[in-house]
mmCIF file of C-alpha atoms and ligand atoms in Angstrom:
data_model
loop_
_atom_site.group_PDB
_atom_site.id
_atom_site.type_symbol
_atom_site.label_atom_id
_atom_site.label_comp_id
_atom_site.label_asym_id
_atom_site.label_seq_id
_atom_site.Cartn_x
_atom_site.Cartn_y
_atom_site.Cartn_z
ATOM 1 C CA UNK A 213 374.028 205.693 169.924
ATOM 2 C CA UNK A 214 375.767 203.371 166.932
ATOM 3 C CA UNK A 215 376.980 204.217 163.519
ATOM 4 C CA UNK A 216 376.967 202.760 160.784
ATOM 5 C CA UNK A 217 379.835 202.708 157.430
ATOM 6 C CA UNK A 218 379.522 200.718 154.640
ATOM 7 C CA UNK A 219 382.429 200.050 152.362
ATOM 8 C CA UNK A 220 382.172 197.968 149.342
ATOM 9 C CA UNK A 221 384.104 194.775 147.514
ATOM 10 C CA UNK A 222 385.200 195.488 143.973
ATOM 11 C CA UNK A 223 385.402 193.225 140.664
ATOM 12 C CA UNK A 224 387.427 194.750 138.465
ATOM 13 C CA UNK A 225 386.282 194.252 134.596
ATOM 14 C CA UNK A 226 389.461 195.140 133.035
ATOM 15 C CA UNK A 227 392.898 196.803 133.895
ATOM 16 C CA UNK A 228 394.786 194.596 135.627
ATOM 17 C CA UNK A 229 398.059 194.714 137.578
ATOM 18 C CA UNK A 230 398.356 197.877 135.816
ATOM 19 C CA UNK A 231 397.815 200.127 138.902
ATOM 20 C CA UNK A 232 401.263 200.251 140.420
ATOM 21 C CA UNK A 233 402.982 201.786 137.264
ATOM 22 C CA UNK A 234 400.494 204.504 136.371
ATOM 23 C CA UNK A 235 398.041 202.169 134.034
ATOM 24 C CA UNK A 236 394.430 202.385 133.529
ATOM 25 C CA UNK A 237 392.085 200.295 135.442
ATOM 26 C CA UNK A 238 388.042 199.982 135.264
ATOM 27 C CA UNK A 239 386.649 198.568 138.384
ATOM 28 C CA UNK A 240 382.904 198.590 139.713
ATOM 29 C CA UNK A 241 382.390 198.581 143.231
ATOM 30 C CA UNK A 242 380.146 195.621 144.708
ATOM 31 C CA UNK A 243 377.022 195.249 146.313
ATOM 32 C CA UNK A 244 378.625 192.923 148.722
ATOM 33 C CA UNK A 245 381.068 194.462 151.401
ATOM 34 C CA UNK A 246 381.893 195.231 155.053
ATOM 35 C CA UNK A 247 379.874 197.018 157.444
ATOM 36 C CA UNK A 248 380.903 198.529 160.724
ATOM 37 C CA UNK A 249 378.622 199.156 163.737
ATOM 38 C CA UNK A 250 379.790 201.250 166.249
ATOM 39 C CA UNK A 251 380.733 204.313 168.019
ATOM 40 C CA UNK A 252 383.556 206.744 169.452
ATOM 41 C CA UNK A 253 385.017 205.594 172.530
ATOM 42 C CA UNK A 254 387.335 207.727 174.832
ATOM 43 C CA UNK A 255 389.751 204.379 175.061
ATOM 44 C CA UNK A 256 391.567 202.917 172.476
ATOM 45 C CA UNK A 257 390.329 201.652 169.211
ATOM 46 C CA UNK A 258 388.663 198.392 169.018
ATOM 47 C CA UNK A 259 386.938 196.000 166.343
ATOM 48 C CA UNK A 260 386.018 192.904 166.949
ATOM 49 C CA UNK A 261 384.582 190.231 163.915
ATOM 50 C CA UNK A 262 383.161 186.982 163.940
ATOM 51 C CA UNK A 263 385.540 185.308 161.580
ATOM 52 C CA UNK A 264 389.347 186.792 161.293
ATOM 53 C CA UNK A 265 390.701 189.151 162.989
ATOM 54 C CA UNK A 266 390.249 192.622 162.070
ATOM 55 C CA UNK A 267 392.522 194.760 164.182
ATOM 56 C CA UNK A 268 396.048 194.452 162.391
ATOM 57 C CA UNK A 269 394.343 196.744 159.928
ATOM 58 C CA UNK A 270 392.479 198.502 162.300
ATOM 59 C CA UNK A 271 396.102 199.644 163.692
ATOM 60 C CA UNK A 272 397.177 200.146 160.195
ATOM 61 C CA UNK A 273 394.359 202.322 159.543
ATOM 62 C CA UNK A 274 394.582 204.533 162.515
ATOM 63 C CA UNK A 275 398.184 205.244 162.437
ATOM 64 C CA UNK A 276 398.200 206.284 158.947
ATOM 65 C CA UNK A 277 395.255 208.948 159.247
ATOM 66 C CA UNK A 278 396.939 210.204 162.338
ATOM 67 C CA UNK A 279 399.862 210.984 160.022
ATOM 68 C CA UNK A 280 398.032 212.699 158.626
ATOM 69 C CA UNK A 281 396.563 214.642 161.366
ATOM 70 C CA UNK A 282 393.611 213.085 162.058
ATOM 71 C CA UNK A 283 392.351 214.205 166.191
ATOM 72 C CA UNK A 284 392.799 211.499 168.168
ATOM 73 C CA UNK A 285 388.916 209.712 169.112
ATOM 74 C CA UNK A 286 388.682 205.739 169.388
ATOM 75 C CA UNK A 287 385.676 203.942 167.933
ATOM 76 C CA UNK A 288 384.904 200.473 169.133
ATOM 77 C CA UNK A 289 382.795 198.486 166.622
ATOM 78 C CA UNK A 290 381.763 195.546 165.192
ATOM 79 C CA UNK A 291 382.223 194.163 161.331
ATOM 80 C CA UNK A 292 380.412 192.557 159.651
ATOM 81 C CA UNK A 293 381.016 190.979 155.888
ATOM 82 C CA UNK A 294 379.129 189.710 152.816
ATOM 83 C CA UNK A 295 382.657 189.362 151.079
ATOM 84 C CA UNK A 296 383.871 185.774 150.513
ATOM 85 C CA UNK A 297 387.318 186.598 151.980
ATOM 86 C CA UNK A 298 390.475 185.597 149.200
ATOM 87 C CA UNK A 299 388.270 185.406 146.250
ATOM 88 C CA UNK A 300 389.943 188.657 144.702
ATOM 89 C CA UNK A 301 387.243 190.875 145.642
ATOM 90 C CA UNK A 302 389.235 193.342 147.738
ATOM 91 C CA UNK A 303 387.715 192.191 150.900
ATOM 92 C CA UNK A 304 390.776 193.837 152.788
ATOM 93 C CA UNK A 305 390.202 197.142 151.171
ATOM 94 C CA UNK A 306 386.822 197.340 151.633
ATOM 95 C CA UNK A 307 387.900 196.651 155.254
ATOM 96 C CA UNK A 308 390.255 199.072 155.363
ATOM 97 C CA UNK A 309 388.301 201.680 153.734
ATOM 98 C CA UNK A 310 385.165 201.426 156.071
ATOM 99 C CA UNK A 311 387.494 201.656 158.900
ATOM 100 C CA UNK A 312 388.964 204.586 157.931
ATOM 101 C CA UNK A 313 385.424 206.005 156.840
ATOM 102 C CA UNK A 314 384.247 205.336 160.514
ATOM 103 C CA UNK A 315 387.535 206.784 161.994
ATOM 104 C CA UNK A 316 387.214 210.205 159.889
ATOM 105 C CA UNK A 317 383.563 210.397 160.589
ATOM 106 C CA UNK A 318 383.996 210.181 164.378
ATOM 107 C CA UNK A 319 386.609 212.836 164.774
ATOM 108 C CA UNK A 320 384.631 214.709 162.982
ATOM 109 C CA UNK A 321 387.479 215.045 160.627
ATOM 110 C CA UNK A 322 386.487 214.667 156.319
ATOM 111 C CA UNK A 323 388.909 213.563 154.060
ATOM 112 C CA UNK A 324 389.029 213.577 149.977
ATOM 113 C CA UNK A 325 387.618 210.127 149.020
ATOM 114 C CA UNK A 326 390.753 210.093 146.848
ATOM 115 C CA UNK A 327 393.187 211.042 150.111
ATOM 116 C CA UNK A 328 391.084 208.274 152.281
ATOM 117 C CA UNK A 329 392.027 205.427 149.730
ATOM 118 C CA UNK A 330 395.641 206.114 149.572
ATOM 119 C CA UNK A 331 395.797 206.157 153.136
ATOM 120 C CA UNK A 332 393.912 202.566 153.231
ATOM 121 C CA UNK A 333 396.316 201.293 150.259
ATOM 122 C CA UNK A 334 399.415 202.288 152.543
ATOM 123 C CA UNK A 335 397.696 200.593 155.422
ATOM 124 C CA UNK A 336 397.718 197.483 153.136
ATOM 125 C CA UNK A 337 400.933 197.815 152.783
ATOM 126 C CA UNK A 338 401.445 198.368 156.470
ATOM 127 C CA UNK A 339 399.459 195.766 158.011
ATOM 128 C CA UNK A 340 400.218 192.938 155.542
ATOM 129 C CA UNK A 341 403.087 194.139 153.637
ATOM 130 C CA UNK A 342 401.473 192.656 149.801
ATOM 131 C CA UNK A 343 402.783 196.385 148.367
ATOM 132 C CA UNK A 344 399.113 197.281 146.346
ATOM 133 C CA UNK A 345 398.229 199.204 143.818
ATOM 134 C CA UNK A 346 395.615 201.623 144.525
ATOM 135 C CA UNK A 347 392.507 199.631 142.532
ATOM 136 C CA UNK A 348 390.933 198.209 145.196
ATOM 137 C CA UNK A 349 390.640 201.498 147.999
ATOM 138 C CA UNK A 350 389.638 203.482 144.768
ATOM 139 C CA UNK A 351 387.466 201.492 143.736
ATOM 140 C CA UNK A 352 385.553 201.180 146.964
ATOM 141 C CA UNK A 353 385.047 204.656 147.787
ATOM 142 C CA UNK A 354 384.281 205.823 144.189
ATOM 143 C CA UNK A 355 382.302 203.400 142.948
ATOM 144 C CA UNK A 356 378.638 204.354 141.053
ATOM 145 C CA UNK A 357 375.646 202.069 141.506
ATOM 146 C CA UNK A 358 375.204 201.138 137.970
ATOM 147 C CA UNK A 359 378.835 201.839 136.762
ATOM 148 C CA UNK A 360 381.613 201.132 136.463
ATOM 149 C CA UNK A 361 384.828 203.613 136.987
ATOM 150 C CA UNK A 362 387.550 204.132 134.428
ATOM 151 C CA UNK A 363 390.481 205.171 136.732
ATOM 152 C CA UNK A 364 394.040 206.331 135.591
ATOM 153 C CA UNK A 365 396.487 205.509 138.520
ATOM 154 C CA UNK A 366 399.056 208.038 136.887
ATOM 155 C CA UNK A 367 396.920 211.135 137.513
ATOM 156 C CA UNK A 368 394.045 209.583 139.692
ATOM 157 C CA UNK A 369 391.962 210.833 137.768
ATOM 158 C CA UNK A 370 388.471 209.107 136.904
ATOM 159 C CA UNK A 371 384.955 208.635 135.008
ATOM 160 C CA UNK A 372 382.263 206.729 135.420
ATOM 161 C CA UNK A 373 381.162 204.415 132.873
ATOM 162 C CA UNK A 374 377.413 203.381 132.550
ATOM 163 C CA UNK A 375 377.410 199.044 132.530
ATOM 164 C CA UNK A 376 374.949 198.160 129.921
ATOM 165 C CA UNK A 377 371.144 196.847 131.429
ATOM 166 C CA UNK A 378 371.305 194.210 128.786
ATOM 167 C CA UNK A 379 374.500 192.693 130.335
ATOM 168 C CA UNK A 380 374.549 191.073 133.523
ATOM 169 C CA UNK A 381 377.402 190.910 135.416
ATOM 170 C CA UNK A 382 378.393 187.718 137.036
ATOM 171 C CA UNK A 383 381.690 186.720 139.674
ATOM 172 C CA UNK A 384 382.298 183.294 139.527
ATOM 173 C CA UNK A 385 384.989 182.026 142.746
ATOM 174 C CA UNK A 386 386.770 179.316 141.722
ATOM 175 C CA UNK A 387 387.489 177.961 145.299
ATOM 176 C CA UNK A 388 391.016 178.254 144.741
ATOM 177 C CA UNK A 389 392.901 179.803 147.113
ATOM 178 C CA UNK A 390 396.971 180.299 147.121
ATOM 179 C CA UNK A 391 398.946 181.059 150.411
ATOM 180 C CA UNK A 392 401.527 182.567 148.244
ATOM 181 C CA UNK A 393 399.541 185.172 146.902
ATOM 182 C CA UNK A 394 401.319 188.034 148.403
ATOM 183 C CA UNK A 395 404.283 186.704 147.393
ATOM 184 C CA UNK A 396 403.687 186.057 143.840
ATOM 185 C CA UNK A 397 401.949 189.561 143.317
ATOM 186 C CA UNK A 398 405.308 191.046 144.883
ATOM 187 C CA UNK A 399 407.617 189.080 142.597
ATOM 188 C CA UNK A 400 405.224 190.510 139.494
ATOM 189 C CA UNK A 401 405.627 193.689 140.554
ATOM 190 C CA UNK A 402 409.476 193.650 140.893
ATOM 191 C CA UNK A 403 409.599 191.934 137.396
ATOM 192 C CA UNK A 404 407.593 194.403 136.328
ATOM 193 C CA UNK A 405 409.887 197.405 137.620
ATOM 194 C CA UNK A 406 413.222 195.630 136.307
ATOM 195 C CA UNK A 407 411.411 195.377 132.471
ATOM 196 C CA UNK A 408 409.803 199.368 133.259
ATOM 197 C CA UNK A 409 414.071 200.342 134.268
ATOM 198 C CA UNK A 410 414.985 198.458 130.701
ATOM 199 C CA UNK A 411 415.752 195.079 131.443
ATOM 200 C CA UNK A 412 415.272 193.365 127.903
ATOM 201 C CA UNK A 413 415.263 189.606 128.885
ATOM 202 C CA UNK A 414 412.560 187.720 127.899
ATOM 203 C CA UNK A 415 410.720 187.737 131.328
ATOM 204 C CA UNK A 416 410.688 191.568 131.287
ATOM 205 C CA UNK A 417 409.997 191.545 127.820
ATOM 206 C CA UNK A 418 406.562 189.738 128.127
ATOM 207 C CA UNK A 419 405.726 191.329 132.032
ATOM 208 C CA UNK A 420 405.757 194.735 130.207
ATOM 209 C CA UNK A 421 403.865 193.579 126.523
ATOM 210 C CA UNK A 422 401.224 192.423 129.246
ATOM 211 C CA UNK A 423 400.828 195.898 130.730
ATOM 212 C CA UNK A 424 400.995 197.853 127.479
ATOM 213 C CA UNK A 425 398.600 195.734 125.642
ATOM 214 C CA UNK A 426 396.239 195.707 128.620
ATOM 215 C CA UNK A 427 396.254 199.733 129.085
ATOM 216 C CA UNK A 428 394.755 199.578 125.442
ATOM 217 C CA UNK A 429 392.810 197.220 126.491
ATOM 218 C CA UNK A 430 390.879 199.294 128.894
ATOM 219 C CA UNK A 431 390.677 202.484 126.981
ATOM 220 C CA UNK A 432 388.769 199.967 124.355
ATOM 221 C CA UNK A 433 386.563 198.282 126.334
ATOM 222 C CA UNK A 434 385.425 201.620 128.167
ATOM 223 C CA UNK A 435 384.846 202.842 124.718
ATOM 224 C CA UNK A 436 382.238 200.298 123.944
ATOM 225 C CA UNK A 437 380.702 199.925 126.907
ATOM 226 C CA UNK A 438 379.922 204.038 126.197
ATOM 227 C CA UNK A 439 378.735 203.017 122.569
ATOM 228 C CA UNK A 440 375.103 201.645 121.478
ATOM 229 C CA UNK A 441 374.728 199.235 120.417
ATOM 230 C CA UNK A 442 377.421 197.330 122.601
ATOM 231 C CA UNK A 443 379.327 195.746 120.613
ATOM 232 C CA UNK A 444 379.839 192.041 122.425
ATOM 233 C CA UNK A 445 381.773 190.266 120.125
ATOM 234 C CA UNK A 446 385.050 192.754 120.043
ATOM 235 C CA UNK A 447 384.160 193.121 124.189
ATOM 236 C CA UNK A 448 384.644 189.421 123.943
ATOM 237 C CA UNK A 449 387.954 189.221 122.189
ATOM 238 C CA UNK A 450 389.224 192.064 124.538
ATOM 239 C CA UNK A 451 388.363 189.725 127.222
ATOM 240 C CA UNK A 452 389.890 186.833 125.984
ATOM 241 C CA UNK A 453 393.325 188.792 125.134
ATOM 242 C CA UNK A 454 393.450 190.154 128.713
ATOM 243 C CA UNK A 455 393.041 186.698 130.009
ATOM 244 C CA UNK A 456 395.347 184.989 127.458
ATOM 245 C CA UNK A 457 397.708 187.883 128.436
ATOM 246 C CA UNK A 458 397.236 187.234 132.740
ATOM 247 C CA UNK A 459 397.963 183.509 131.724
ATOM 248 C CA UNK A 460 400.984 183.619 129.719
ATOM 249 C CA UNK A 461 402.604 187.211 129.969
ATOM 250 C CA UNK A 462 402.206 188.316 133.077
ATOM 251 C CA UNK A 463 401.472 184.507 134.298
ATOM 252 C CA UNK A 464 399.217 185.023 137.093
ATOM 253 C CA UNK A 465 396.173 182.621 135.913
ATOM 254 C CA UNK A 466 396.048 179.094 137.394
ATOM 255 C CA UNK A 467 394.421 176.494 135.497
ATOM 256 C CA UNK A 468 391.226 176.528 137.239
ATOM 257 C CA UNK A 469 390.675 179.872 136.386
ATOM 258 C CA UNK A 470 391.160 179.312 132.971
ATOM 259 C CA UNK A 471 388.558 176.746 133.012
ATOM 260 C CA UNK A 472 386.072 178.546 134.136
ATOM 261 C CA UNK A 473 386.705 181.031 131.595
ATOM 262 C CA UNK A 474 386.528 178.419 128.965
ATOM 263 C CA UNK A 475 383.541 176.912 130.699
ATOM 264 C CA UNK A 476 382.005 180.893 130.884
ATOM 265 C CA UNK A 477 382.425 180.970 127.176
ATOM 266 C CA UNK A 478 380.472 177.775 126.014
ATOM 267 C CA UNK A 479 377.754 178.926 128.326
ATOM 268 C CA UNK A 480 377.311 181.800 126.068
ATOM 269 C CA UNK A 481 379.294 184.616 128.118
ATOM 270 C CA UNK A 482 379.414 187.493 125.728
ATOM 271 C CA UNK A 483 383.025 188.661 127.703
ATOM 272 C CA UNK A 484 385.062 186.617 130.584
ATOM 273 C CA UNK A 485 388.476 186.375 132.111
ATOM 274 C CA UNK A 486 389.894 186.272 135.410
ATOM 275 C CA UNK A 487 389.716 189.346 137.521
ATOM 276 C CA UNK A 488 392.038 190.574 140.731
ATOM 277 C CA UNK A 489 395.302 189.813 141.294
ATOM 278 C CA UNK A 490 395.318 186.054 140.074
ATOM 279 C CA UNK A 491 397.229 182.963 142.091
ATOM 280 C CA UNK A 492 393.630 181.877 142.823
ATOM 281 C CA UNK A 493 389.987 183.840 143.046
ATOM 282 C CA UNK A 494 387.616 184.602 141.148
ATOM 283 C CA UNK A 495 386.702 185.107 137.085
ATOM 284 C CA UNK A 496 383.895 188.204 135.633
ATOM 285 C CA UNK A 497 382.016 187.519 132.918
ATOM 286 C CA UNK A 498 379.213 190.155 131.220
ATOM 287 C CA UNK A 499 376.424 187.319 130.753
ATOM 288 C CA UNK A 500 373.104 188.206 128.765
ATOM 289 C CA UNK A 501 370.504 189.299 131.306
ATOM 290 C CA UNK A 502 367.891 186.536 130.676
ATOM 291 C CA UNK A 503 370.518 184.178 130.144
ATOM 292 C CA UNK A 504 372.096 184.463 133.731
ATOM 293 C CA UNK A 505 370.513 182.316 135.555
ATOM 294 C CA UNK A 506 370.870 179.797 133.114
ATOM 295 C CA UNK A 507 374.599 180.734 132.568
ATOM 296 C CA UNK A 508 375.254 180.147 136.730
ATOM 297 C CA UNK A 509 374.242 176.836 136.686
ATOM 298 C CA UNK A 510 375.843 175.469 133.557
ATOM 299 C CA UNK A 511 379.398 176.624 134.221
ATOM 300 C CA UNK A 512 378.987 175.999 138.283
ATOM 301 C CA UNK A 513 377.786 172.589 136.955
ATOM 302 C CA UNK A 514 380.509 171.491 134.507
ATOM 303 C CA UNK A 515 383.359 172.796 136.230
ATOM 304 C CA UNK A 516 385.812 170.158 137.913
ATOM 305 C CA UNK A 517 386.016 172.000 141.403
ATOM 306 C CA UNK A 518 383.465 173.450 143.370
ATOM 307 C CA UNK A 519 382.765 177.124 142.670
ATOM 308 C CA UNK A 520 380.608 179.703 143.834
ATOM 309 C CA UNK A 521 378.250 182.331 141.094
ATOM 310 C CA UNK A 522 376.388 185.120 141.677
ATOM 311 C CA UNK A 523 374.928 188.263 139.806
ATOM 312 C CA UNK A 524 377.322 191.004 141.170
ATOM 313 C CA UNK A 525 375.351 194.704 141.011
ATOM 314 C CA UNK A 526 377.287 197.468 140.341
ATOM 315 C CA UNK A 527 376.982 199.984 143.752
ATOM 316 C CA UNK A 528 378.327 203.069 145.291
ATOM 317 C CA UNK A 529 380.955 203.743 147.251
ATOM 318 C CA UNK A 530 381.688 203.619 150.975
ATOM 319 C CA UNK A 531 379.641 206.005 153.072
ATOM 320 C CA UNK A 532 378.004 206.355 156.950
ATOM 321 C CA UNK A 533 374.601 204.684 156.429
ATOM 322 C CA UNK A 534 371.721 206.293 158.367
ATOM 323 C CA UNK A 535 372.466 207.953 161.863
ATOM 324 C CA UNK A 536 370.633 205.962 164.445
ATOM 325 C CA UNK A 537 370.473 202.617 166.596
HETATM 326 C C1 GLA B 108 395.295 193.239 143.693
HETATM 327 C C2 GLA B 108 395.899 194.570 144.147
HETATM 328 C C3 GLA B 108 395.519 195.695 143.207
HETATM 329 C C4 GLA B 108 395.821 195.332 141.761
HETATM 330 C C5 GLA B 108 395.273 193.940 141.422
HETATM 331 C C6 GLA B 108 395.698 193.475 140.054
HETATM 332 O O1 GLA B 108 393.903 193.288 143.793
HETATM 333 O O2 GLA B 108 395.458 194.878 145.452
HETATM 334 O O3 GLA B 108 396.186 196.887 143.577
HETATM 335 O O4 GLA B 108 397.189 195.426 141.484
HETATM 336 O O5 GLA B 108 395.681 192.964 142.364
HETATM 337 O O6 GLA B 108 395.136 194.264 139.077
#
């Protein structure tokens, strides 16, 4: 008989590369993710895919839940994606999190949601070494279809927060896609540690100003998405800040991103900036509803590259799907 886990992608609205020093994040998890068919096997564990190759973090996965005790059962299985892979939609947690979903359920062996992500985040860190936050694993087990979650990586602890129906939410990938990703988001978050231990040059100066205006940021933003009527034009200019702030604080944007979130604003976006980790990827924007088709086209059309739009839905968070074949 075959199982199946789901885990899902995540866009992250607001909150960024606040996540490994205790800041406030607010995610939604994705309709778009990895699934896992498979079953216990008394050899070793094995995954196969048909594009990449998913057993590094496989590995990764498996030796951290047996640290932490986890009875030793295989599962052989097959994955499965609707994640464009390197847009900055967490298609390695969402990989690592249905893994470790599928390894728990097999043993027979439940773990806090909360416990299961950590342990993915440390496989991360394991498998690929890019030392993550813990966003993206959080994200994709907690995540509420119609929701967003307001997380606080200092305490871990977290809220849902209803998305507006008026507001459509739409990922736009800007193609671009940086080899030195890991790298970059490493050197950030060294910077970041130097200006958090008091280093007062001017690089520290503006890598911190980034993440203390940002935290605000997200306690504001979840504050109006919780308020009727909305109130689009201040989500707008919270938008803009963060992005402003990625580009030229923190200086993670590249110019095709901020393009696109020029292009997102002529189109009538009521909110845009870049989301993830930056070097590349992907921007969110909170579009009108029965503008959003519309929207797709225009800034797809006018930008200078070739990029990829959707309407992203806001779902839950990594499970087993129904028992059966
Ligand atoms: C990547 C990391 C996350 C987070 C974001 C930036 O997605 O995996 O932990 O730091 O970048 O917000």
């Amino acid at each position: 008989m075959s199982r199946t886990f789901w885990a899902p992608g995540r866009v992250n609205l607001i909150g960024e590369h606040t996540d490994y020093t205790g800041g406030l994040a607010l995610p939604v998890a994705l309709d778009l993710g990895i699934t896992i068919r498979g079953d216990a096997t008394d050899g070793p564990s094995r995954l196969e895919s048909p594009d990449g190759d998913p057993q590094r973090y496989a590995d990764a996965v498996a030796a951290e839940l047996d640290a932490l005790g986890r009875p030793p059962v295989g599962f052989e299985g097959r994955i499965e994606s609707t994640l464009p892979i390197g847009a900055g939609l967490s298609s390695s947690a969402a990989l690592e999190v249905a893994v470790a979903t599928a390894l728990c359920a097999v043993a027979d062996w439940p773990l806090e949601p909360l416990q299961l992500a950590e342990a993915a985040q440390r496989a991360e860190h394991r498998a690929t070494g890019m030392p993550c936050g813990i966003m993206d694993q959080a994200a994709s087990v907690l995540g509420r279809a119609g929701h967003a979650i307001l997380l606080d990586t200092g305490t871990l602890m977290y809220e849902a927060v209803p998305l507006p129906e008026e507001l459509a939410l739409v990922v736009v990938d800007s193609g671009v896609r940086r080899r030195l990703e890991h790298s970059g988001y490493a050197t950030r978050r060294a910077e970041l540690e130097r200006a958090l231990a008091g280093a007062d040059d001017p690089v520290s100066l503006r890598r911190l100003r980034h993440v203390e205006t940002e935290n605000e940021r997200v306690r504001e933003v979840a504050a109006i998405l919780r308020t009727e009527p909305v109130d689009r034009a201040r989500l707008g200019e919270l938008f803009r800040a963060g992005h402003e702030s990625l580009r030229d604080d923190f200086e993670v944007s590249v110019p095709e991103l901020d393009e696109l979130v020029d292009l997102a604003y002529a189109a009538g976006a009521a909110a845009a900036r870049m989301t993830g980790g930056g070097f590349g990827g992907s921007i969110v924007a909170l579009v009108e509803t029965d503008r959003s088709a519309a929207f797709v086209d225009d800034v797809v059309g006018r930008y200078g590259g070739s990029a990829t739009a959707w309407l992203a839905h806001a779902a839950d968070g990594a499970r087993e799907m129904t028992r059966g074949t």
